[in-house]
């Protein structure tokens, strides 16, 4: 093997080897001359006879080179050099082909990079294949703080006491970690902003193998008694972008008004064990009360709020670990059940029977976001694969047209002794060069495209995206594979044309490449491009109709002239008793501002995909034995919330100024709530309701019934809802404010900030935006698909136009003699144009007819992503068909017009 490597390296020193060959050749010739002289010839005759006997020097050199190990590489380099010069001679076609491939490969690389990050990429931690994500089956009783991602039998939220028991009493994990997420007010150098912090266990970084970029990360000793260790580790991106990578070890910052000491910075590239989380900093999990002061999660076995990830001991499989740890988990669940209030046989069955701890592959980490993005990413990946397939067909058709003009060139090469493999090798080299140039340009534009797409997805919020504008080896491997596959396919198209050359006809320049198999092949290319374009246009039409339908949905309240923002007084260090008073002051201050029509506040954002729900009891109502659990949306709102939002009153009254902190607790329910519990809305008035197992909460009396409104999103159905007043709640917290203005809502933002700052400059006005922007963010997935579908549809139409024009222009030029004869016999210019357009449109019609069934199947497969539009919507298909027919007609019109301008006499003389 070593000698072979040396031999290949010798390829790079072939100049020296050539001199050696020449020297050896000269040696043999001189020996022959000496022998001839010795045989009695004169010196001149001896030299001539030696030259005749030895043959041509170049052929001898060629025979010597063929024996060298590097000969294959030399041939490849020669073919590449020859192909490169050939492509440069036809710079226009080369540019179009490279640009076509670059756009397609750039689009594929961009989308594949996002898909790789979401679905394929492992966590940037040590030995991620040893990680397992924990989930469990079985009912729960208590409070749940969920980020989503659950499925039947797979609940991912655990209590902190359960975590400690599993961590300390198992024999299968080398480490078990837990984490939760919360938004907090962070103040650094007197600049306060709302950021996300991840609450983690002391062994979090060590178990994951994440090293510090500066200072140190947490150790087990940092997970102390509750509230006893205010230390923080910064995320590397936050440290770089917000703190300028300044030395921070030992310095302090404020989190919700509490001083935390910075002990270090996490390593670059690491964000969280949960993909999709983008924390700015990490704090010990035992500091939970500082970040979420209204809740006592750490000591409560009935608070489910943290995600668990374990690292298996060496040699232990996930199955073995699952079998070993489940008896412990079941025993812990039995202990927990014995402390619950509801210990009926039915609740015991739901809580314990069938309860099971699941251990799943954790190399990619757990992610609530992954389920949401998987289907949209797969759809977008399907679209860009169609685009690259179309680009390959497009380039193949262009090379086919170019090859048709090289019939004589290749025939001459065949006549001079070239073999079919040599011709194919050269064509493959040309395709490879085009592929490399296209892939290189595509890779160059992909990071910028990805960055633009991420920035667009962030919208006006500017929140850190789960996606990063970086490419990894998977992306490069995918691009290389796409480039090689594409190069092989579009290079073989002209190679097929030359497999059986007709040398005599070609050399007489009579080969008519417009006939026979090459013509069918070109028509096939045209049909494929039309089909791919139609598929993408139908997809674009479906998703554009979907986003139009979503935007036109009436949520049940007016969404115009509404500015939304949030203020959490606890972020500024306000204690619980001071939160409600300052929120009431903010409401009063905003109400007195000029240009304000109304002010409202709630703890449950509208149309933001968030829910604050739970169960309630209604006095006098007895549930049926087999009745399912009836969860109700439970927002806390301000007195004028329903009026400001424009929610219609059905019965009773709205909240009023007489409903104070000390007065009777009141509630307003919606029609869905009233329909479930009462015969009609009027029957709900005066009835009492409350939360089960809440001894400190008094019942509220229903004073009104309002219309249903869409709450989580415009796509979701209205939920049964019970509105109560935030200042009558027992647990104060941050609120989202809605300000309805007379002028454009954006113009009131600065006035509102100033009014809040007058109350307390430490209050953070966060998430400022209009409700329209909120709806757009809520529809981000649908908007992203619609935008990319439009881009890919437009790109497909452009590529189809270029490809069709190239093929039709060549085909029309090949028919110059036929057209000349037609016009000499009396055909009019218009009839010539009509003839070519008719043939083009007939071909387009056949392609459309073959594509429609495929488009129906594709649209049916993605119908779960559609809203208000059938997968067989005729308007969408008709629009797509008309568009592709217009593109085909335009691509065919220019060559047809040129053909119609042919002078018959000149055309016949030329032929």
PDB file of N, CA and C in Angstrom, residues 551-585:
ATOM      1  N   UNK A 551     -55.965  34.074   8.124  1.00  0.00           N
ATOM      2  CA  UNK A 551     -55.984  35.504   8.413  1.00  0.00           C
ATOM      3  C   UNK A 551     -57.394  36.068   8.417  1.00  0.00           C
ATOM      4  N   UNK A 552     -58.298  35.417   7.731  1.00  0.00           N
ATOM      5  CA  UNK A 552     -59.667  35.936   7.653  1.00  0.00           C
ATOM      6  C   UNK A 552     -60.570  35.381   8.752  1.00  0.00           C
ATOM      7  N   UNK A 553     -60.015  34.514   9.616  1.00  0.00           N
ATOM      8  CA  UNK A 553     -60.838  33.953  10.697  1.00  0.00           C
ATOM      9  C   UNK A 553     -61.212  35.041  11.700  1.00  0.00           C
ATOM     10  N   UNK A 554     -62.469  35.061  12.102  1.00  0.00           N
ATOM     11  CA  UNK A 554     -62.925  35.993  13.139  1.00  0.00           C
ATOM     12  C   UNK A 554     -62.737  35.328  14.497  1.00  0.00           C
ATOM     13  N   UNK A 555     -61.822  35.827  15.343  1.00  0.00           N
ATOM     14  CA  UNK A 555     -61.595  35.163  16.630  1.00  0.00           C
ATOM     15  C   UNK A 555     -62.698  35.435  17.652  1.00  0.00           C
ATOM     16  N   UNK A 556     -63.603  36.345  17.318  1.00  0.00           N
ATOM     17  CA  UNK A 556     -64.678  36.651  18.262  1.00  0.00           C
ATOM     18  C   UNK A 556     -64.476  37.986  18.955  1.00  0.00           C
ATOM     19  N   UNK A 557     -63.376  38.648  18.686  1.00  0.00           N
ATOM     20  CA  UNK A 557     -63.141  39.981  19.231  1.00  0.00           C
ATOM     21  C   UNK A 557     -62.336  40.777  18.211  1.00  0.00           C
ATOM     22  N   UNK A 558     -62.378  42.112  18.369  1.00  0.00           N
ATOM     23  CA  UNK A 558     -61.693  42.981  17.412  1.00  0.00           C
ATOM     24  C   UNK A 558     -60.188  42.927  17.639  1.00  0.00           C
ATOM     25  N   UNK A 559     -59.422  42.694  16.562  1.00  0.00           N
ATOM     26  CA  UNK A 559     -57.967  42.579  16.685  1.00  0.00           C
ATOM     27  C   UNK A 559     -57.235  43.827  16.183  1.00  0.00           C
ATOM     28  N   UNK A 560     -57.978  44.813  15.701  1.00  0.00           N
ATOM     29  CA  UNK A 560     -57.321  45.995  15.152  1.00  0.00           C
ATOM     30  C   UNK A 560     -57.035  47.015  16.256  1.00  0.00           C
ATOM     31  N   UNK A 561     -56.061  47.898  16.021  1.00  0.00           N
ATOM     32  CA  UNK A 561     -55.709  48.980  16.938  1.00  0.00           C
ATOM     33  C   UNK A 561     -55.491  48.467  18.361  1.00  0.00           C
ATOM     34  N   UNK A 562     -54.809  47.349  18.452  1.00  0.00           N
ATOM     35  CA  UNK A 562     -54.589  46.745  19.765  1.00  0.00           C
ATOM     36  C   UNK A 562     -53.092  46.495  19.958  1.00  0.00           C
ATOM     37  N   UNK A 563     -52.526  47.171  20.949  1.00  0.00           N
ATOM     38  CA  UNK A 563     -51.109  46.997  21.273  1.00  0.00           C
ATOM     39  C   UNK A 563     -50.996  46.111  22.505  1.00  0.00           C
ATOM     40  N   UNK A 564     -50.078  45.173  22.421  1.00  0.00           N
ATOM     41  CA  UNK A 564     -49.932  44.200  23.509  1.00  0.00           C
ATOM     42  C   UNK A 564     -48.511  44.264  24.074  1.00  0.00           C
ATOM     43  N   UNK A 565     -48.375  44.175  25.366  1.00  0.00           N
ATOM     44  CA  UNK A 565     -47.065  44.073  26.005  1.00  0.00           C
ATOM     45  C   UNK A 565     -47.258  43.411  27.363  1.00  0.00           C
ATOM     46  N   UNK A 566     -46.155  43.025  27.976  1.00  0.00           N
ATOM     47  CA  UNK A 566     -46.255  42.347  29.277  1.00  0.00           C
ATOM     48  C   UNK A 566     -45.361  43.037  30.293  1.00  0.00           C
ATOM     49  N   UNK A 567     -45.803  43.012  31.514  1.00  0.00           N
ATOM     50  CA  UNK A 567     -45.028  43.551  32.641  1.00  0.00           C
ATOM     51  C   UNK A 567     -45.145  42.556  33.798  1.00  0.00           C
ATOM     52  N   UNK A 568     -44.006  42.137  34.298  1.00  0.00           N
ATOM     53  CA  UNK A 568     -43.983  41.241  35.460  1.00  0.00           C
ATOM     54  C   UNK A 568     -43.281  41.966  36.599  1.00  0.00           C
ATOM     55  N   UNK A 569     -44.020  42.546  37.534  1.00  0.00           N
ATOM     56  CA  UNK A 569     -43.373  43.298  38.627  1.00  0.00           C
ATOM     57  C   UNK A 569     -42.364  42.478  39.413  1.00  0.00           C
ATOM     58  N   UNK A 570     -42.566  41.153  39.468  1.00  0.00           N
ATOM     59  CA  UNK A 570     -41.596  40.326  40.193  1.00  0.00           C
ATOM     60  C   UNK A 570     -40.224  40.350  39.526  1.00  0.00           C
ATOM     61  N   UNK A 571     -40.166  40.649  38.199  1.00  0.00           N
ATOM     62  CA  UNK A 571     -38.868  40.775  37.524  1.00  0.00           C
ATOM     63  C   UNK A 571     -38.069  41.949  38.098  1.00  0.00           C
ATOM     64  N   UNK A 572     -38.788  42.950  38.619  1.00  0.00           N
ATOM     65  CA  UNK A 572     -38.118  44.115  39.204  1.00  0.00           C
ATOM     66  C   UNK A 572     -37.951  43.967  40.701  1.00  0.00           C
ATOM     67  N   UNK A 573     -38.220  42.777  41.226  1.00  0.00           N
ATOM     68  CA  UNK A 573     -38.014  42.519  42.632  1.00  0.00           C
ATOM     69  C   UNK A 573     -39.204  42.827  43.518  1.00  0.00           C
ATOM     70  N   UNK A 574     -40.373  43.023  42.942  1.00  0.00           N
ATOM     71  CA  UNK A 574     -41.553  43.312  43.766  1.00  0.00           C
ATOM     72  C   UNK A 574     -41.962  42.064  44.539  1.00  0.00           C
ATOM     73  N   UNK A 575     -42.213  42.171  45.832  1.00  0.00           N
ATOM     74  CA  UNK A 575     -42.754  41.038  46.586  1.00  0.00           C
ATOM     75  C   UNK A 575     -44.207  40.796  46.210  1.00  0.00           C
ATOM     76  N   UNK A 576     -44.741  39.650  46.583  1.00  0.00           N
ATOM     77  CA  UNK A 576     -46.099  39.284  46.184  1.00  0.00           C
ATOM     78  C   UNK A 576     -47.154  40.283  46.585  1.00  0.00           C
ATOM     79  N   UNK A 577     -47.023  40.852  47.775  1.00  0.00           N
ATOM     80  CA  UNK A 577     -48.062  41.766  48.254  1.00  0.00           C
ATOM     81  C   UNK A 577     -48.067  43.093  47.490  1.00  0.00           C
ATOM     82  N   UNK A 578     -46.983  43.432  46.800  1.00  0.00           N
ATOM     83  CA  UNK A 578     -46.902  44.721  46.108  1.00  0.00           C
ATOM     84  C   UNK A 578     -47.207  44.606  44.619  1.00  0.00           C
ATOM     85  N   UNK A 579     -47.446  43.387  44.144  1.00  0.00           N
ATOM     86  CA  UNK A 579     -47.617  43.203  42.696  1.00  0.00           C
ATOM     87  C   UNK A 579     -48.954  43.757  42.211  1.00  0.00           C
ATOM     88  N   UNK A 580     -50.035  43.368  42.859  1.00  0.00           N
ATOM     89  CA  UNK A 580     -51.362  43.825  42.411  1.00  0.00           C
ATOM     90  C   UNK A 580     -51.492  45.352  42.490  1.00  0.00           C
ATOM     91  N   UNK A 581     -51.074  45.992  43.569  1.00  0.00           N
ATOM     92  CA  UNK A 581     -51.192  47.458  43.608  1.00  0.00           C
ATOM     93  C   UNK A 581     -50.474  48.148  42.456  1.00  0.00           C
ATOM     94  N   UNK A 582     -49.252  47.700  42.122  1.00  0.00           N
ATOM     95  CA  UNK A 582     -48.537  48.381  41.037  1.00  0.00           C
ATOM     96  C   UNK A 582     -49.202  48.088  39.700  1.00  0.00           C
ATOM     97  N   UNK A 583     -49.777  46.906  39.543  1.00  0.00           N
ATOM     98  CA  UNK A 583     -50.477  46.601  38.293  1.00  0.00           C
ATOM     99  C   UNK A 583     -51.737  47.462  38.158  1.00  0.00           C
ATOM    100  N   UNK A 584     -52.414  47.701  39.267  1.00  0.00           N
ATOM    101  CA  UNK A 584     -53.588  48.589  39.216  1.00  0.00           C
ATOM    102  C   UNK A 584     -53.164  50.019  38.884  1.00  0.00           C
ATOM    103  N   UNK A 585     -52.032  50.440  39.420  1.00  0.00           N
ATOM    104  CA  UNK A 585     -51.518  51.787  39.095  1.00  0.00           C
ATOM    105  C   UNK A 585     -51.182  51.887  37.604  1.00  0.00           C
TER     106      UNK A 585
END
